[in-house]
Each structure stands twice: as C-alpha cells, then as structure tokens.
Coordinates of C-alpha atoms in Angstrom, one line a residue:
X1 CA -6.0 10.8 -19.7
X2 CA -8.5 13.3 -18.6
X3 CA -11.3 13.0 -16.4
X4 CA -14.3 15.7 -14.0
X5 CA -14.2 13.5 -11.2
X6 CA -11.5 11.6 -10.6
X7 CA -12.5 8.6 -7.6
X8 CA -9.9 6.8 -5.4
X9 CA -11.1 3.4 -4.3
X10 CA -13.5 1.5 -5.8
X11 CA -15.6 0.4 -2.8
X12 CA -19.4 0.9 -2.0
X13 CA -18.9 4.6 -1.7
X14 CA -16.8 5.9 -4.9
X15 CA -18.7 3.3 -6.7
X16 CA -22.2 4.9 -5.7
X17 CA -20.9 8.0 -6.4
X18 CA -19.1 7.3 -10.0
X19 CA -23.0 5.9 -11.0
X20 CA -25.0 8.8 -9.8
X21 CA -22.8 11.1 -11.5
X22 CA -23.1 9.3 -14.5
X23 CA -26.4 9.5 -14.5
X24 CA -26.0 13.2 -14.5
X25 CA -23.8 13.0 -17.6
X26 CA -20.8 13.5 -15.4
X27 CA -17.3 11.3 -16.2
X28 CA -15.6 10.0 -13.3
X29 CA -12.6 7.4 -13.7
X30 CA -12.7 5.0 -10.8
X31 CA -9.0 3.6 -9.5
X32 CA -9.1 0.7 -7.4
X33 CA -5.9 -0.8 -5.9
X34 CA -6.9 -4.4 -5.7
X35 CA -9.8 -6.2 -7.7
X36 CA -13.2 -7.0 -8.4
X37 CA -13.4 -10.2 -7.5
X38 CA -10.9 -9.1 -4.0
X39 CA -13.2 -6.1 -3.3
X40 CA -16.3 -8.4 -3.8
X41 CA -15.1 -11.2 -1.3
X42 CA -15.0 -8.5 1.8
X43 CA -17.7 -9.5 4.5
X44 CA -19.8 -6.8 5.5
X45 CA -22.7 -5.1 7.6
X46 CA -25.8 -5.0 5.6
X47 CA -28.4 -2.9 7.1
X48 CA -29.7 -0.4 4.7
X49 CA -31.1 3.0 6.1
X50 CA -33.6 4.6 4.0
X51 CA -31.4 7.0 2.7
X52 CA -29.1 4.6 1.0
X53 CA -31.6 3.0 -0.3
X54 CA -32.9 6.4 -2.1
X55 CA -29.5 7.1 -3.5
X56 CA -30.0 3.6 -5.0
X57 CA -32.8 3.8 -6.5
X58 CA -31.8 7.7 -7.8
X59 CA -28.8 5.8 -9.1
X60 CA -30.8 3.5 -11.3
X61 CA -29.2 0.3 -9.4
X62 CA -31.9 -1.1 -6.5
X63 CA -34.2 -3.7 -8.6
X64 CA -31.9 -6.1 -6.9
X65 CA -31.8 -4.8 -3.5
X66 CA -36.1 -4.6 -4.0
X67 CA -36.2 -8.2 -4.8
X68 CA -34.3 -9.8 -2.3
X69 CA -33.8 -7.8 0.4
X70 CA -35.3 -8.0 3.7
X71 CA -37.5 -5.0 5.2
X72 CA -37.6 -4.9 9.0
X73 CA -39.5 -2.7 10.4
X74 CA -38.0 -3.2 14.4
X75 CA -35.6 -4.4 15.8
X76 CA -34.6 -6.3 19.4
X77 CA -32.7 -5.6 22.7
X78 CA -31.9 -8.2 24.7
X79 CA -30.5 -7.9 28.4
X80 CA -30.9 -9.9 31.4
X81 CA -32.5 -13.1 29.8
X82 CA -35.0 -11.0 28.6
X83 CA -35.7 -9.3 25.3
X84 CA -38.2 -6.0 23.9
X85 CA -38.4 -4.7 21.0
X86 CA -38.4 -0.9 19.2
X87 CA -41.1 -0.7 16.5
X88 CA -38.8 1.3 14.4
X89 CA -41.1 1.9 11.6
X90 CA -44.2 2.3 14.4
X91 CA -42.0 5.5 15.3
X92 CA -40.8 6.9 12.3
X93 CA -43.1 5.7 9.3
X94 CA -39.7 4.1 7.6
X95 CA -38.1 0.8 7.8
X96 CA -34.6 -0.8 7.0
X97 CA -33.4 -3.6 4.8
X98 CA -31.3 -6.0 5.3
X99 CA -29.0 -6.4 2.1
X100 CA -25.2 -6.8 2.0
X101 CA -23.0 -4.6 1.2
X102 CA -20.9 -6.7 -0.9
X103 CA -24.5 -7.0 -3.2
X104 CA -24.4 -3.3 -3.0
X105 CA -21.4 -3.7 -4.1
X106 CA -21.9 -6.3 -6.9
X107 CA -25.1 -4.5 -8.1
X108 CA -22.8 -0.8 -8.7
X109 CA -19.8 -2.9 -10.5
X110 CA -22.7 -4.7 -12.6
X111 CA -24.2 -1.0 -13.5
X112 CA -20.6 0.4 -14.1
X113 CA -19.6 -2.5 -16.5
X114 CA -22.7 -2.5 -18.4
X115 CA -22.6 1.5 -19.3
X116 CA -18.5 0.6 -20.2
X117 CA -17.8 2.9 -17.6
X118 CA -13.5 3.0 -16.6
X119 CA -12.4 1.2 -13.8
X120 CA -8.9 0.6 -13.7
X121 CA -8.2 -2.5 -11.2
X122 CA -4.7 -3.4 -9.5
X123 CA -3.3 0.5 -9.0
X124 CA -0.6 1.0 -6.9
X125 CA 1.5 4.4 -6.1
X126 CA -1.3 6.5 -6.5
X127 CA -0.1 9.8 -5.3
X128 CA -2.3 13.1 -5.3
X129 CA -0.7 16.0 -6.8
X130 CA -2.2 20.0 -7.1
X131 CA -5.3 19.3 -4.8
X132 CA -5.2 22.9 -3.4
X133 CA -4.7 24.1 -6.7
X134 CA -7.5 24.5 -9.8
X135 CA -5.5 21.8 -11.6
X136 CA -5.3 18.6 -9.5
X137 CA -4.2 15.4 -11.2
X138 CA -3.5 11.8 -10.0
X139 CA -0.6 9.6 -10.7
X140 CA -0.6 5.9 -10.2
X141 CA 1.4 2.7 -11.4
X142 CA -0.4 0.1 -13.2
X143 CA 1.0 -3.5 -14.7
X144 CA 4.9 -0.9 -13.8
X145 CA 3.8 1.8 -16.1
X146 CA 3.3 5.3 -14.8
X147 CA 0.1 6.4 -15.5
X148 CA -1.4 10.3 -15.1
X149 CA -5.3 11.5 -14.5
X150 CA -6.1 15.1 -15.5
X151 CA -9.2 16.3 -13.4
X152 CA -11.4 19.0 -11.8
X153 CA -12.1 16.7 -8.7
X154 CA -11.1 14.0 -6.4
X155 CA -13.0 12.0 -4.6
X156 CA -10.9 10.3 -1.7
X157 CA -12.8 6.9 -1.2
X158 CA -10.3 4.5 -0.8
X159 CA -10.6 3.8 3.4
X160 CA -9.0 4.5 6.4
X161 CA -5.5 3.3 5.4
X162 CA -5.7 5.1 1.3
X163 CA -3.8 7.7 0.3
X164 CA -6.4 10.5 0.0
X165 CA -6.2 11.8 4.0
X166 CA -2.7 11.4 4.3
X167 CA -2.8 14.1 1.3
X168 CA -4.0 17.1 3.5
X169 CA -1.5 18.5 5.6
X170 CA -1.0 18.2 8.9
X171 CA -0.9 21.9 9.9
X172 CA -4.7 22.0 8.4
X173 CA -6.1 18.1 9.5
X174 CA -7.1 17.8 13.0
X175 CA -8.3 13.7 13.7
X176 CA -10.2 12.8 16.7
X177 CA -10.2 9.4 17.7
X178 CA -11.4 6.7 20.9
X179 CA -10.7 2.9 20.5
X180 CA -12.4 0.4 22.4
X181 CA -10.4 -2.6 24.4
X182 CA -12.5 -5.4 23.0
X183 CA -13.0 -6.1 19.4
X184 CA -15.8 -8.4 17.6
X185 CA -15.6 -11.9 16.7
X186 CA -17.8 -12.4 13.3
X187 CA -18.9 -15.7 12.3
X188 CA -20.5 -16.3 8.5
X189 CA -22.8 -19.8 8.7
X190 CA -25.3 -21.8 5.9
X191 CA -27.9 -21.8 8.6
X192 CA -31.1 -19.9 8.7
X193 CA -31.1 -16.5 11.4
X194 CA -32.5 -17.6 15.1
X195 CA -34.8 -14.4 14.8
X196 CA -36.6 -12.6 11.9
X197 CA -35.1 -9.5 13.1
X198 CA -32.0 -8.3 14.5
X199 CA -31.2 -9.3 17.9
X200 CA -28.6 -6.9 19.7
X201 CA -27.8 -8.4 23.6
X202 CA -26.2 -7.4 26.7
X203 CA -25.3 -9.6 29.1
X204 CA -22.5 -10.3 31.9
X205 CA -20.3 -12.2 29.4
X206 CA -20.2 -9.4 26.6
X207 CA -22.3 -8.6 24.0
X208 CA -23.6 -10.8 21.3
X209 CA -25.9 -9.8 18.0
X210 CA -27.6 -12.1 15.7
X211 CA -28.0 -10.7 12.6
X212 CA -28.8 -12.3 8.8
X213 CA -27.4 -11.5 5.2
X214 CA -31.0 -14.1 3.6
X215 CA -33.0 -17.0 4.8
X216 CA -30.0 -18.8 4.6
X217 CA -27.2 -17.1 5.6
X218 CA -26.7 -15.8 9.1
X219 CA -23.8 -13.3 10.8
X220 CA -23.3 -13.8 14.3
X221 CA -21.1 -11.5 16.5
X222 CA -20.0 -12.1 20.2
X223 CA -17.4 -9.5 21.9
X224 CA -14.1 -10.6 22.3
X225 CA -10.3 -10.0 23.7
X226 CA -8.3 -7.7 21.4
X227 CA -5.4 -10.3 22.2
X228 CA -8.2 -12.9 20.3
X229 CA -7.3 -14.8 16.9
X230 CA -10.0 -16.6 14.6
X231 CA -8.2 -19.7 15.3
X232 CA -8.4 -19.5 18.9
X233 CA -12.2 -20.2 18.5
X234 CA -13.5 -23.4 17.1
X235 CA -17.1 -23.3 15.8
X236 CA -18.1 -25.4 18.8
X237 CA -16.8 -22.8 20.8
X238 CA -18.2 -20.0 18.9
X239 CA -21.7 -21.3 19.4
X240 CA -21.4 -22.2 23.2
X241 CA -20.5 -18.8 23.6
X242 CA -23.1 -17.5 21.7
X243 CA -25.9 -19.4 23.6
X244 CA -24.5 -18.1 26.9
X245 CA -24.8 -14.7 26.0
X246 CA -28.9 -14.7 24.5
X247 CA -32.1 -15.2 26.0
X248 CA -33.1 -19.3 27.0
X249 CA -35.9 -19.0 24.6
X250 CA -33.5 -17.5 21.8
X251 CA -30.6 -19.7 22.7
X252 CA -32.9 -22.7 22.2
X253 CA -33.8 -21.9 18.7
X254 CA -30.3 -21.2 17.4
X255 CA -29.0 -23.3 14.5
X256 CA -25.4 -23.9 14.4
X257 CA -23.2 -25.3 11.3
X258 CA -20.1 -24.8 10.1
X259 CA -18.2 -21.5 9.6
X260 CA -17.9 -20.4 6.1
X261 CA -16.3 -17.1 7.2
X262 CA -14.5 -16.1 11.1
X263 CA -12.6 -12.7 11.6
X264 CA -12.1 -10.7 14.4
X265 CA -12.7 -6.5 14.1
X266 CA -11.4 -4.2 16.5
X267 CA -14.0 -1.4 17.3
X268 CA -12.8 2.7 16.8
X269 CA -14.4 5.8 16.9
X270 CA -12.8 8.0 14.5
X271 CA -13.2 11.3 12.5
X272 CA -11.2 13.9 10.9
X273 CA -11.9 17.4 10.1
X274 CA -12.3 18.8 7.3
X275 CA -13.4 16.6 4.6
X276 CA -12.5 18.7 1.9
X277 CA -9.1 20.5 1.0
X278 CA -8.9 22.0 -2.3
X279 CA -10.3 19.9 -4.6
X280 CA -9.6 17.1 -3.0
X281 CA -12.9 15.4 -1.0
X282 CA -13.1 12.7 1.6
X283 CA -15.8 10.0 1.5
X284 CA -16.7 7.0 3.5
X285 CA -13.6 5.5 6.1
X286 CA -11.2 8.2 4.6
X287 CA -12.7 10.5 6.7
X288 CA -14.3 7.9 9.5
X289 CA -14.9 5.3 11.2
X290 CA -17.4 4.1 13.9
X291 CA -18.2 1.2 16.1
X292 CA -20.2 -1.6 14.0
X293 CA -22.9 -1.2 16.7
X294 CA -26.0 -0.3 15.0
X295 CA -24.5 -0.7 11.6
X296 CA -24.0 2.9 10.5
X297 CA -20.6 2.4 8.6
X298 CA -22.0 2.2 5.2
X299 CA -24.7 4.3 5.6
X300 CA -22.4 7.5 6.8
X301 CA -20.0 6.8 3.6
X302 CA -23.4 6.7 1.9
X303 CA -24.4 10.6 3.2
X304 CA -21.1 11.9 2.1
X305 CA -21.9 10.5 -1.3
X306 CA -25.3 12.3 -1.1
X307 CA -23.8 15.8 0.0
X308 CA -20.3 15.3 -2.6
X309 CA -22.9 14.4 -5.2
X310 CA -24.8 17.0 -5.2
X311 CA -22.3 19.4 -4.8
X312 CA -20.8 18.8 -8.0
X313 CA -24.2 18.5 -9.7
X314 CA -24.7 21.8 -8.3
X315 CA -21.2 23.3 -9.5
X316 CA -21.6 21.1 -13.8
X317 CA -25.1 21.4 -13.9
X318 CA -25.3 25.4 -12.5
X319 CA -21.8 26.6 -12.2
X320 CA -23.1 27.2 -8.3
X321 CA -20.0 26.0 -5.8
X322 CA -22.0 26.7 -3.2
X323 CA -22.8 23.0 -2.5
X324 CA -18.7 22.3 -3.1
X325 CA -17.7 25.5 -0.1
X326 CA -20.2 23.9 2.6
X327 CA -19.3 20.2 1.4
X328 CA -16.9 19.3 4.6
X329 CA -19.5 21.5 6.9
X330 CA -23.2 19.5 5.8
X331 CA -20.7 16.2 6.1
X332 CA -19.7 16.5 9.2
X333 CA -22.8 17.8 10.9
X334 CA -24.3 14.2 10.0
X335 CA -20.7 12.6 10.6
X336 CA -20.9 13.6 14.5
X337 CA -24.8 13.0 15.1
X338 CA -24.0 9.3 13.7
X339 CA -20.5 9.1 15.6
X340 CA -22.4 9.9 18.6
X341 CA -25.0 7.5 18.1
X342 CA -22.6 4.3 17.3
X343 CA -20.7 5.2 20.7
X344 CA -24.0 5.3 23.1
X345 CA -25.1 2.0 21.3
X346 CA -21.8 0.6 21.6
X347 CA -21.6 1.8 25.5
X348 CA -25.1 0.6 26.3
X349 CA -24.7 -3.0 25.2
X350 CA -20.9 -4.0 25.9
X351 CA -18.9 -5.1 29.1
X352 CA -16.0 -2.6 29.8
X353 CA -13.0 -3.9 31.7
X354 CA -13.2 -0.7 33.9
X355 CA -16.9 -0.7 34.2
X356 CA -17.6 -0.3 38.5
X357 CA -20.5 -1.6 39.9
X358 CA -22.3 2.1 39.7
X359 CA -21.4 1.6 35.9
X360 CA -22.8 -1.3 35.3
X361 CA -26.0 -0.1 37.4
X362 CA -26.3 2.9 35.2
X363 CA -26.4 0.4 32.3
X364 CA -29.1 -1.2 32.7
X365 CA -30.7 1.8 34.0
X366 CA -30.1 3.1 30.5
X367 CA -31.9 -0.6 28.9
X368 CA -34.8 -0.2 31.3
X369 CA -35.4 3.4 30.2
X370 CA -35.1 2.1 27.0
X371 CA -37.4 -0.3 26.9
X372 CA -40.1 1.7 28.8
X373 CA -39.9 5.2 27.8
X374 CA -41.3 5.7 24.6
X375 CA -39.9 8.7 23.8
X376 CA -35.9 7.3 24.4
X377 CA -37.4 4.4 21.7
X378 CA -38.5 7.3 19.3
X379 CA -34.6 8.9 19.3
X380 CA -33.1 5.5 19.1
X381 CA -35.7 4.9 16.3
X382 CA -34.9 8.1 14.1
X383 CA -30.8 7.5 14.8
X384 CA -31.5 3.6 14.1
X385 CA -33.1 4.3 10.2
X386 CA -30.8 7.2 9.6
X387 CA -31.4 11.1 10.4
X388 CA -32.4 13.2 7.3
X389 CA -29.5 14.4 5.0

C-alpha cells in the first residue's frame, strides 16, 4: 500500500491534519492503535483558541463546533475569597470556545468516514523504517498480519508514549523536561457549571478550576497528592473539597451530583527538540507536553498541524520545501512561548510543598498585579486565546 502522508495516531491532531490535507487533494492513511469508539471515550480539555478554531473551519469540519459551542469572551481568577476577571476579548478583539475535544474529535472521524477516507483501527508493531532517507515506509501488524505503508511523509501523532520520537536517535534528540509534585483530580458531573465562565482559584488548600463541557455537563479540578487514587475520593469528598477551595459566594452556588467520570493527571512540562528528522515529523504530545493550566494542550498540537500542514502544501502544491526545512524551527518557536506560559499559570495558582513564606508572598504579589495592572491582563490575554502562528 502506498500513500503522501503517512499519519501515526489517530487523535485530534493526525486527524485534523489527515482532513486539511484532503482538502488539498493530498492522501494520507491514518494508523490508529486502538479504536474509534476507545479514542472517542478519552476525557478532555475543551477550550478552543482561535486558531484551532480557523484550522476548523479551513478544514471544512466546525458547523458543529458553531452550533454548540460556547464563546467566552473572559475568564476568572480567584484568590483569597475573592474573584476578578480578564476581559480577554476586551484585550485582544478574540474570544474562546468552550467545546470538547473528544467533539473535535467526533466531528474529524464523522468528516473522514463520510469522504471514505482510510483509517485503519487496532495497529500494533508499527515500526518506522528509512525516515532519514527519501523513501520512508511504515510497518505495522493488524488482525497478526504484517502490513507495509509506502510514503513521502510521516506524521508522528500518536502521543507521548508512540513510537514516532523514540524513532530519532538519541545522538540527534535532546528532551527537556520539569514535573510537578501534585497532580489533578478531574471530576465529570450531569450538573449545570457554578459560573458561565471559567473559574481558575488559588487558595491555601491547592488549586481548584471550575470549568464546563455544555449547560449540562460540568469538569471540576482540585489539586491533589501524586500518591492520590480516584478511589480515595468519594464524590462527597470531592465536593467538600471543592467548596473549601472557591470563593463563599461561588461555593454557595455549586451544584453537586454524581460522578460520571474521576481520574487523576499528573502535571509535566515537557519538549523535545527537533520536531522533524528526515521525513519523519512530530505533532501534538509526540513532541510535548504542558501543564493542563490554561488549557493549551490541544491548541499547541493544533499549531503544529498548522505549520506541518502547510509545509507540505507548500512542497505538493509548489514543489517549495522551504516550509518542510524550517518545519521543527516555526514549531518550536510557538512550542516554547506556550511551554512558558502553562508553567507561569501553573506556578501562579498552585501550592508547592517547598513554597517559603517569601514564596508564597511573591504569589499573590503576582495575582494582585494581575488583577490591577492592565497591561499584565493584556499578556495573559494574548497567551490565554493563543499567540499568532
């Protein structure tokens, strides 16, 4: 089997890119280890910059996200019983939408399946072979029969554990990496959000954020012990905790239920350089990872999809590599603005089991500035809806 593009992993990001290409006329075969239905069942952020949303739309695939999702145009910051908010689209003339991934995701397999685009579902030993050569293929095992893909390309989109980074060398990958000693406990609830926008808190238990997937479905987050299980928390637990950590006001207004989803995720900061070897290209958590804070995971895998796009529309369309050379370079220019961004958000609203009192001083030092400098709310506000590509 031959395809241009071949793309490992068939989450949000080698699905965004198999569609756009498409709609350039370009083939890309999509190989995706587990299956629709598994992929589909992940809980996700779902805070949309405007940039993803663009890509979208260019990719023929955001009627969906249009109709249903939710455009806010601030958000909230919540510290010492009190709350402020940053007017984000005040600042910067754009808002956000709140929309799931896994709809992003359900919308790109819906577009995929209706051109009879190939996916091919439940892949295992998929080894790269020739990426620093001009013939790289793919091998993988499906149903226990070998299979091989011919290809110009590979997209390596298939997460922080897949195969693709583990490809490039050693001698030429250099990784760069900080993990955090607390991790987030997520709980997924039938009950409608306590706020119409995001709420992100600091207080002296940990941080908390109350956060929405519709008007009916709310994600709720409270910092945790990396030693933590899901079933160290009961619900009742869950929400006490949650109240402690919010405003009195907020607190008050919080509607609790049953959990229909609870999961615990450490928090890391991770990148690795380059992004490209051959003809071989990382996307999405291949290449990094960042703190949830602020809800830029999606949204970086999304600007490597812009910039890999592109760069092979530039190299079919008129046989220019240029876009293909500078590939890792744009990537990661973005990557590290955004890394640095998830860290500051993450370090201004968490409690650090090393933090002195001087830290904890310079913390809210850092909120008050926040909240009354309006200049620190216009940098938070460009980082918060996503820097230009």
């Amino acid at each position: 089997m031959r395809t241009q593009v071949a793309i490992i992993g068939g989450g949000p990001s080698g699905l965004l890119l198999a569609q756009l290409l498409h709609r350039r006329g370009i083939d890309a075969v999509v190989l995706e280890r587990k299956t629709r239905d598994y992929v589909l069942g992940r809980i996700r952020a779902g805070v949309l910059e405007t940039g993803l949303v663009s890509l979208m739309e260019e990719a023929g695939v955001a009627q969906r996200l249009h109709a249903e999702g939710h455009v806010h145009h601030g958000t909230r910051i919540a510290a010492d019983g009190e709350m402020f908010q940053i007017d984000i689209h005040a600042l910067t003339g754009k808002p956000v939408i709140v929309y799931g991934q896994t709809e992003v995701t359900r919308d790109l397999y819906d577009a995929r399946q209706a051109a009879g685009l190939r996916t091919e579902f439940h892949v295992d030993a998929v080894q790269i072979h020739a990426a620093d050569s001009d013939a790289p293929h793919v091998t993988y095992r499906q149903d226990g029969v070998e299979h091989r893909l011919d290809c110009d390309f590979i997209a390596g989109c298939d997460g922080f554990h897949g195969i693709s980074r583990q490809t490039i060398p050693l001698s030429t990958r250099r990784e760069y990496e900080k993990t955090y000693p607390f991790g987030w406990l997520g709980v997924l609830s039938r009950t409608p959000p306590v706020h119409d926008e995001l709420i992100y808190a600091n207080s002296d238990r940990g941080f908390a954020l109350c956060s929405m997937r519709n008007d009916n479905l709310s994600r709720y987050y409270i910092q945790c012990a990396l030693s933590d299980h899901p079933e160290d928390w009961t619900d009742a637990a869950f929400w006490a905790e949650l109240r402690r950590r919010l405003p009195a006001d907020v607190a008050a207004n919080l509607v609790t239920g049953d959990s229909i989803e609870k999961s615990i995720a450490p928090l890391r900061s991770f990148v690795t350089e380059p992004m490209r070897w051959g003809r071989l290209f990382l996307c999405g958590d291949a290449a990094h990872i960042v703190p949830p804070t602020g809800a830029k995971g999606l949204n970086l895998a999304a600007s490597d999809v812009h910039y890999l796009y592109n760069a092979l529309r530039q190299f079919y369309e008129e046989n220019d590599p240029e876009g293909i050379d500078r590939y890792s370079e744009r990537a990661l220019l973005r990557v590290w603005k955004a890394e640095r961004f998830s860290w500051w958000f993450s370090g201004l609203l968490h409690r650090y089991p090393d933090q002195s009192p001087f830290d904890l001083k310079m913390q809210r030092a850092d909120l008050a500035f926040l909240r009354d400098n309006q200049a620190q709310q216009q940098a938070f506000a460009e980082n918060y809806v996503g820097l230009p590509y």
